Short mmCIF file of C-alpha atoms in Angstrom, two decimals:
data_model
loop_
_atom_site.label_atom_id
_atom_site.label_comp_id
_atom_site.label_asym_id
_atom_site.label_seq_id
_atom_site.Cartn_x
_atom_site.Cartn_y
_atom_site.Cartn_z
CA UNK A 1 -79.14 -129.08 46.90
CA UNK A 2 -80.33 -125.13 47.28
CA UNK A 3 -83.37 -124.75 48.22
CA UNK A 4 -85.15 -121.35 48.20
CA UNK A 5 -88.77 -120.49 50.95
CA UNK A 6 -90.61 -117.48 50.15
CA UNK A 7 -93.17 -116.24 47.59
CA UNK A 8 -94.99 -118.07 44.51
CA UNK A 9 -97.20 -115.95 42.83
CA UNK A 10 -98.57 -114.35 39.65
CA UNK A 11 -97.46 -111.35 38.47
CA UNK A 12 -99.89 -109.54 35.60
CA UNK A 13 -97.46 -107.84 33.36
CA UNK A 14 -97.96 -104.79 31.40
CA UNK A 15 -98.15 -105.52 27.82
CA UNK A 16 -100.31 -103.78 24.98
CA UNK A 17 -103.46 -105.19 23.02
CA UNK A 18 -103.96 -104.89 19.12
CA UNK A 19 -105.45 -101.80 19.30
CA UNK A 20 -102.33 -100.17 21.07
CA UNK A 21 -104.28 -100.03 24.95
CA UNK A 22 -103.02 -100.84 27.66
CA UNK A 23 -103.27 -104.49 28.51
CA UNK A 24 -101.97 -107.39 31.29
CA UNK A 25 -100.80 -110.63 30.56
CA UNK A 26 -100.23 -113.14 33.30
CA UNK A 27 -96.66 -114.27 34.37
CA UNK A 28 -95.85 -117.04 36.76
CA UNK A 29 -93.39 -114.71 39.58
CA UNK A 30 -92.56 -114.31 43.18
CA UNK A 31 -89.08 -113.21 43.83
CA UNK A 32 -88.05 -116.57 45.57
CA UNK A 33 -89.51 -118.87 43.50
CA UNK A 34 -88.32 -116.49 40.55
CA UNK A 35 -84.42 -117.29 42.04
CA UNK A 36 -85.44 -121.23 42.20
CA UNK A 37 -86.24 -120.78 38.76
CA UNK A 38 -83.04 -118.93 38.16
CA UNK A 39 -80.26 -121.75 39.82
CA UNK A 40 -82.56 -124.72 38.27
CA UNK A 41 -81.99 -123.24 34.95
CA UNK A 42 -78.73 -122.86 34.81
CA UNK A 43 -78.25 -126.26 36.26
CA UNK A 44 -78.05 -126.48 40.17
CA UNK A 45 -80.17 -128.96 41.57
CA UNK A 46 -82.85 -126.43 43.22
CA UNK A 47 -85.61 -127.16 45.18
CA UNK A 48 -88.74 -124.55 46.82
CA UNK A 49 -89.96 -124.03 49.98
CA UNK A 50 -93.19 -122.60 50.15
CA UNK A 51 -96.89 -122.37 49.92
CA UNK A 52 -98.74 -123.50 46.27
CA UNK A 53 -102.51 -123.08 45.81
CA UNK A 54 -104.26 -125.85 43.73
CA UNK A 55 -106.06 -123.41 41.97
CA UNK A 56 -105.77 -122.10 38.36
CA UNK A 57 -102.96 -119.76 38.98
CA UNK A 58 -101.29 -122.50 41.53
CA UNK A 59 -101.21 -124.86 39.09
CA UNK A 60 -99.76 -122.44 36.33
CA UNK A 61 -97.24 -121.69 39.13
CA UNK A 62 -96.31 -126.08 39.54
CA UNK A 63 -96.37 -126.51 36.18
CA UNK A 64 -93.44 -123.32 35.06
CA UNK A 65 -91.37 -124.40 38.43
CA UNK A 66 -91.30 -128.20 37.19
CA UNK A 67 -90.99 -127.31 33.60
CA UNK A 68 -87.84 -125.20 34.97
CA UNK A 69 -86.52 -128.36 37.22
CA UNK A 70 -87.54 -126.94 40.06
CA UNK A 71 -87.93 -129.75 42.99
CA UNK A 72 -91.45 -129.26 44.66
CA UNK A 73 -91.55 -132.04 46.55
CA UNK A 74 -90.63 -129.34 49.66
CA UNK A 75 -93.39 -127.38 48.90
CA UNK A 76 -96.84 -127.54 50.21
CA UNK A 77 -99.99 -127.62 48.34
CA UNK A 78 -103.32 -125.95 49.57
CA UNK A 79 -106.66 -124.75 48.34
CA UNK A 80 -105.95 -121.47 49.44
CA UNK A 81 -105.70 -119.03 46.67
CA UNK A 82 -102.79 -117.89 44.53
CA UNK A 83 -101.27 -114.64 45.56
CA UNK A 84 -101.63 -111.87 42.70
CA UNK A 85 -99.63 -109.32 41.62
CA UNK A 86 -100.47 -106.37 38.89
CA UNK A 87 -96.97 -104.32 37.59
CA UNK A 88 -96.92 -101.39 36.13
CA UNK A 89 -93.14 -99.42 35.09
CA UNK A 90 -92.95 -95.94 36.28
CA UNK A 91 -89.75 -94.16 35.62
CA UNK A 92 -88.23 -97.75 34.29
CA UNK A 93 -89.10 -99.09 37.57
CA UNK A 94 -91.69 -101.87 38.30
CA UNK A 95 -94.13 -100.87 40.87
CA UNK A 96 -96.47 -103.84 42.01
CA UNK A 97 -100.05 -104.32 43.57
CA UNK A 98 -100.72 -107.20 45.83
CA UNK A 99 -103.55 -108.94 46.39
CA UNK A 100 -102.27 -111.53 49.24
CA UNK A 101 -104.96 -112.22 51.63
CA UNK A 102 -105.11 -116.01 52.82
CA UNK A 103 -103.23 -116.40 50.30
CA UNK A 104 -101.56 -119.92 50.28
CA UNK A 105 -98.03 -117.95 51.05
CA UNK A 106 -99.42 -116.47 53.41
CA UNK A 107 -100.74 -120.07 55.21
CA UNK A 108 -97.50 -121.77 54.52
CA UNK A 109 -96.19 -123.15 57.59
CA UNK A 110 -92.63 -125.08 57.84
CA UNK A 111 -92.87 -129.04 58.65
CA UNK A 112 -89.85 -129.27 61.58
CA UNK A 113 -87.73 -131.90 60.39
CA UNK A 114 -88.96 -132.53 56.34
CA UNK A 115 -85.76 -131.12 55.37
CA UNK A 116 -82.59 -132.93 55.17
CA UNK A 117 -80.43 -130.09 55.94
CA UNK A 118 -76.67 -132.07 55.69
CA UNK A 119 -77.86 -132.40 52.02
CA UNK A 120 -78.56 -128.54 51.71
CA UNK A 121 -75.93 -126.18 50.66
CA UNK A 122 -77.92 -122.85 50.76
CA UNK A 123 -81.24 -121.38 52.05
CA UNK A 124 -82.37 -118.42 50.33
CA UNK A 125 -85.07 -116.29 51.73
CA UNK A 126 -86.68 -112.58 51.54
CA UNK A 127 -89.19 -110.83 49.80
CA UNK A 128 -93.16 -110.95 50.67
CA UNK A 129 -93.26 -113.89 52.93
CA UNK A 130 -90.98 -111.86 55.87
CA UNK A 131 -93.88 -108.88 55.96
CA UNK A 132 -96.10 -110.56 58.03
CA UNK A 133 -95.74 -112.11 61.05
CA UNK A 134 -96.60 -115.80 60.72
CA UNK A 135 -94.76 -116.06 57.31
CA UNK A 136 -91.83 -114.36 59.16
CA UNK A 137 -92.06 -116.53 62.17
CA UNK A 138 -91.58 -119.75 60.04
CA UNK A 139 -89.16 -118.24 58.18
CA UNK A 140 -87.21 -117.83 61.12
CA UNK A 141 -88.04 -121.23 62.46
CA UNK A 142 -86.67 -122.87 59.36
CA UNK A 143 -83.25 -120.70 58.88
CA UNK A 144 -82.75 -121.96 62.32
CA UNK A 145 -82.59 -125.44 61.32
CA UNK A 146 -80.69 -124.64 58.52
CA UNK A 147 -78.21 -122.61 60.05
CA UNK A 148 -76.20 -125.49 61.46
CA UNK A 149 -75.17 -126.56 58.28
CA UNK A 150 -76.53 -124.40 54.96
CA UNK A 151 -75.06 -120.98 54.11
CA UNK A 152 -78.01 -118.55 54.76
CA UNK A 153 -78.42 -116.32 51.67
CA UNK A 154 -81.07 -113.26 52.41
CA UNK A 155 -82.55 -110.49 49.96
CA UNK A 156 -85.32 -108.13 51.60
CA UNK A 157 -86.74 -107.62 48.29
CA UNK A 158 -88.47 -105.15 50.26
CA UNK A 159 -92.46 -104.10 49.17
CA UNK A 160 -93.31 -100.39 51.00
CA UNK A 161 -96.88 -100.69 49.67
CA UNK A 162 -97.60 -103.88 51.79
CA UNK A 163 -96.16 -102.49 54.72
CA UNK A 164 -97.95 -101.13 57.50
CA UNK A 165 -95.47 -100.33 60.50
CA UNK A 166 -92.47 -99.35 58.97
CA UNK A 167 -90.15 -99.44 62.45
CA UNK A 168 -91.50 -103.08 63.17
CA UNK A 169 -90.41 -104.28 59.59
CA UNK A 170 -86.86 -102.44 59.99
CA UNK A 171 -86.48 -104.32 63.19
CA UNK A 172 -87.43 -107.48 61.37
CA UNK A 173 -85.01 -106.80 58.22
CA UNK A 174 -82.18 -106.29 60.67
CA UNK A 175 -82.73 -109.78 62.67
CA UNK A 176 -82.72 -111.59 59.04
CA UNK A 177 -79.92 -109.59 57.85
CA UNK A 178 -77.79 -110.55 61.25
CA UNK A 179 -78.67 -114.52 60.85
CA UNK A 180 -77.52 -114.10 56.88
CA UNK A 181 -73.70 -114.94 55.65
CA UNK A 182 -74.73 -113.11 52.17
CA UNK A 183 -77.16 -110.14 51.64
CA UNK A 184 -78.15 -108.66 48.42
CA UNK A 185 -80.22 -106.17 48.01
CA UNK A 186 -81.01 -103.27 45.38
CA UNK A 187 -80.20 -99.78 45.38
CA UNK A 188 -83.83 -98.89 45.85
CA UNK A 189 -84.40 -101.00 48.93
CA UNK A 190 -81.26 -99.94 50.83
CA UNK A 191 -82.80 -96.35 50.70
CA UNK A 192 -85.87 -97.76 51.77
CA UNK A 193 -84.18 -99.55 54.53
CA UNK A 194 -80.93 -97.39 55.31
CA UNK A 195 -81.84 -93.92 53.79
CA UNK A 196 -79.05 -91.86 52.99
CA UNK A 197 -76.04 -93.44 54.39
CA UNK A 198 -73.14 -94.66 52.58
CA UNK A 199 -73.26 -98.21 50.98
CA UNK A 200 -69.89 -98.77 52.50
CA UNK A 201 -70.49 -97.80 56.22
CA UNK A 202 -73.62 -100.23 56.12
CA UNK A 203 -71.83 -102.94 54.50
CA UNK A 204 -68.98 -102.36 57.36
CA UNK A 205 -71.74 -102.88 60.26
CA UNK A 206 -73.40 -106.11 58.34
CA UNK A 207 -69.59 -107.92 57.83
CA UNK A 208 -68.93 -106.97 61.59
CA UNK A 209 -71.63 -108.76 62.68
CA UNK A 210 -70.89 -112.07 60.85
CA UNK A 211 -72.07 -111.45 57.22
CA UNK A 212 -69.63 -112.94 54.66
CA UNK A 213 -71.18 -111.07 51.30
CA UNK A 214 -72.63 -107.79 51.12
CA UNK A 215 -73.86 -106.73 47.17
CA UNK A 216 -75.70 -104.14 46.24
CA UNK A 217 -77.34 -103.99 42.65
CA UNK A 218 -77.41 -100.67 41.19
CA UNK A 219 -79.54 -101.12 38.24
CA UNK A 220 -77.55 -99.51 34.96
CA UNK A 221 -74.86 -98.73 36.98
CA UNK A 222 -74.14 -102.72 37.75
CA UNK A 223 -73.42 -104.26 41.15
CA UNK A 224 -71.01 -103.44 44.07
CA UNK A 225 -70.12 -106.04 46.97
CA UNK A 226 -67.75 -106.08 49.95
CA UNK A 227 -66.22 -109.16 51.28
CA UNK A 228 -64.00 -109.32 54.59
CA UNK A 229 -61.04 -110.70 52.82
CA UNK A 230 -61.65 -110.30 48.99
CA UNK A 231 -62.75 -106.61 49.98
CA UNK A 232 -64.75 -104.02 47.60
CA UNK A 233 -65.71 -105.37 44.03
CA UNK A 234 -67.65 -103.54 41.24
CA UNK A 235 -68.64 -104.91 38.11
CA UNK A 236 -70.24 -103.18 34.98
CA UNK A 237 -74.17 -103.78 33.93
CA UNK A 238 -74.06 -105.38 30.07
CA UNK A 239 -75.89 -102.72 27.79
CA UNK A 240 -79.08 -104.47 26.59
CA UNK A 241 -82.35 -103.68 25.11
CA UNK A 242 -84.87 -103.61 27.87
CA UNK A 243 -88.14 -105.08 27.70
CA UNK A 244 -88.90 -104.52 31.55
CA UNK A 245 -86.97 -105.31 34.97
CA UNK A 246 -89.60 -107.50 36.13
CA UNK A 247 -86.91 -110.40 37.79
CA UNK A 248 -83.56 -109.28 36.97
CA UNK A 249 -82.67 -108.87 40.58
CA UNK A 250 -83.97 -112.18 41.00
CA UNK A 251 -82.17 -113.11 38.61
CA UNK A 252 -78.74 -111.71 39.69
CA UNK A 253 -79.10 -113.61 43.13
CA UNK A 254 -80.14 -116.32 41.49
CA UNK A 255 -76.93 -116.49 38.62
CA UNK A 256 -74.24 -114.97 42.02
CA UNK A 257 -75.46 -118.34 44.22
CA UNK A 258 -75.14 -120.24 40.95
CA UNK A 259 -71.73 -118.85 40.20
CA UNK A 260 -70.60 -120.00 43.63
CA UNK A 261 -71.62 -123.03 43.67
CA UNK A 262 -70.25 -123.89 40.69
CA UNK A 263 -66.85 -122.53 42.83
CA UNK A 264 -67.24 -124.82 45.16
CA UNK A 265 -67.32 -121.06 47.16
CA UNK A 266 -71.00 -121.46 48.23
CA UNK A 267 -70.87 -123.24 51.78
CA UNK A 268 -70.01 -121.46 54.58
CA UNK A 269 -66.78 -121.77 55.17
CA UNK A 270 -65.59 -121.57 51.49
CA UNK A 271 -67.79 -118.58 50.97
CA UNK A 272 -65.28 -116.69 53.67
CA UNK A 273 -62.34 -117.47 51.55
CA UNK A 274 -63.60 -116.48 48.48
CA UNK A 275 -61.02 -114.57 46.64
CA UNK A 276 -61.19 -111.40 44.80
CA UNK A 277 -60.81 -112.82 41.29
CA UNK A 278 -63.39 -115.78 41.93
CA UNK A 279 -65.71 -113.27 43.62
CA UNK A 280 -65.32 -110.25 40.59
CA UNK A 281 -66.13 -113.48 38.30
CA UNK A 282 -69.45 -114.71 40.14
CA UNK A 283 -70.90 -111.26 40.07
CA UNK A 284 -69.99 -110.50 36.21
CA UNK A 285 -72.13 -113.51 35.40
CA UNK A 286 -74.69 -112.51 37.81
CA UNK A 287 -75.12 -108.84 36.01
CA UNK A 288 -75.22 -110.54 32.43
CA UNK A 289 -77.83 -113.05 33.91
CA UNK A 290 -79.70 -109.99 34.84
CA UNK A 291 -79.21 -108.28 31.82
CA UNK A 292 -80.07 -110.90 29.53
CA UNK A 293 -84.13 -111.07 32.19
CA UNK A 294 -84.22 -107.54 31.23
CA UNK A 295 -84.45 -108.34 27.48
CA UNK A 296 -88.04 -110.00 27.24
CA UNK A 297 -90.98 -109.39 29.57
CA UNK A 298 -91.82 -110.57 32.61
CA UNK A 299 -89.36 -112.67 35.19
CA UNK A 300 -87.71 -114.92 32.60
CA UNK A 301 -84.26 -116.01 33.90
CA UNK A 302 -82.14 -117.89 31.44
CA UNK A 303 -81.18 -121.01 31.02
CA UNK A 304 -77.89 -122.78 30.79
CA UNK A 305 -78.05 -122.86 26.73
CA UNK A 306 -78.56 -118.88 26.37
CA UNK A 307 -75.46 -117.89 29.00
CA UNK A 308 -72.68 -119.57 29.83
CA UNK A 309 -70.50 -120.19 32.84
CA UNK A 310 -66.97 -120.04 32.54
CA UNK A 311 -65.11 -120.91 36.10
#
């Protein structure tokens, strides 16, 4: 199985009414339960780690994940209330408003020992949850059970606005980061995270300290990754019509863990050996996963029907 811990939450999407104002519309989101939503649909037995209210919006968020064959039976249910998120595109890029307190994401603990870990083939965490400390704290709690035996796949998704000590969160980034075999992240957070230095010095230090994978997603510009034995690969982003980029990066990790998977490239081990070819081939159909999310509203992955794999 993979099996993705993080954020569940609802994202209010810009949209217009019939009188041409501005408008929301709610969208069940969370970038790690957007990449469970991602792998399930394109048919990788997926389950989610996580916290789900019981309220309105939680059970919005059960009833998308299931409808998506998502596996909740990780997850934990609580009367806590749903995390909310409002969007609005500036400059093409989404820009997000969270309203997160004791939220049930943000009372998610990890149950030590309700995870069958020899069964697990990836863990894939980042975004919201790794902000504060107690979601970070069981984060790191569970990627040390996993590590023994599940490839650890990280994206800091990161979030300046919630924020509020920049140097403590860049110390935290760089202890996920070191525990990860693959790291994506966008273009936008590695400035936010690594400022002006060169995408390939970074990705130098993050394989010497263990890292298998190292992609960055460049929006338009498509995706560049460096591998310790496959080395530097770029690939193209497909010219679409874009509705919004609400998801697509969750999309991309979702389609790239997919892709290797489907390899038989995703475990630890096989994920060092990956070759040039099979890696250039994973992240093509991770950028044309992405592309297609950017082509209706709101994070919208596809499904195994719309796009399909070719090994």
């Amino acid at each position: 199985m993979l099996i993705v811990s993080g954020d569940a939450l609802i994202d209010f999407v810009p949209t217009r009414n019939a009188d041409g104002r501005e408008a929301v519309m709610p969208a069940v989101g969370g970038s790690c339960l957007n990449v469970a939503i991602g792998m399930a649909r394109l048919g990788a037995p997926t389950g989610f780690v996580g916290g789900i209210s019981t309220d309105l919006f939680g059970r919005m968020i059960a009833d998308h994940a299931t409808a998506s064959h998502v596996e909740l039976g990780l997850a934990t249910r609580s009367d806590h209330q749903t995390t909310l998120a409002f969007v609005r595109i500036v400059a093409g890029e989404s820009h997000y408003a969270f309203y997160d307190a004791e939220t049930a994401t943000r009372n998610w603990t990890y149950r030590r020992g309700s995870i069958p870990f020899d069964t697990v083939e990836v863990l894939h965490v980042g975004s919201t949850t790794l902000v504060n400390d107690p979601g970070a704290a069981e984060t790191k709690a569970l990627i040390a059970d996993a590590r023994m035996s599940s490839t650890i796949s990280f994206d800091p998704n990161c979030r300046p606005n919630l924020v509020k000590d920049k140097p403590a969160y860049l110390a935290r980034m760089a202890e996920f980061a070191h525990s990860a075999d693959l790291i994506k992240m966008s273009d936008v957070d590695f400035a936010y995270l690594f400022g002006d230095e060169p995408y390939q010095q970074r990705a130098s230090t993050l394989l010497g300290q263990g890292t298998s994978l190292v992609v960055i997603t460049r929006g338009n510009n498509g995706a560049i990754a460096w591998h310790a034995g496959a080395g530097q690969i770029e690939v193209t982003a497909p010219k679409v019509a874009v509705a919004d980029t609400i998801g697509a990066g969750d999309s991309f990790q979702a389609a790239l863990l997919f892709a290797l998977h489907k390899q038989g490239r995703l475990a630890r081990q096989q994920l060092k050996v990956i070759n040039a070819d099979e890696l250039r081939r994973a992240l093509s159909f991770a950028a044309n996963c992405a592309g297609l999310t950017c082509t209706r509203p709101g994070a919208d992955p596809p499904w195994s029907h719309e796009i399909t794999w070719s090994p």
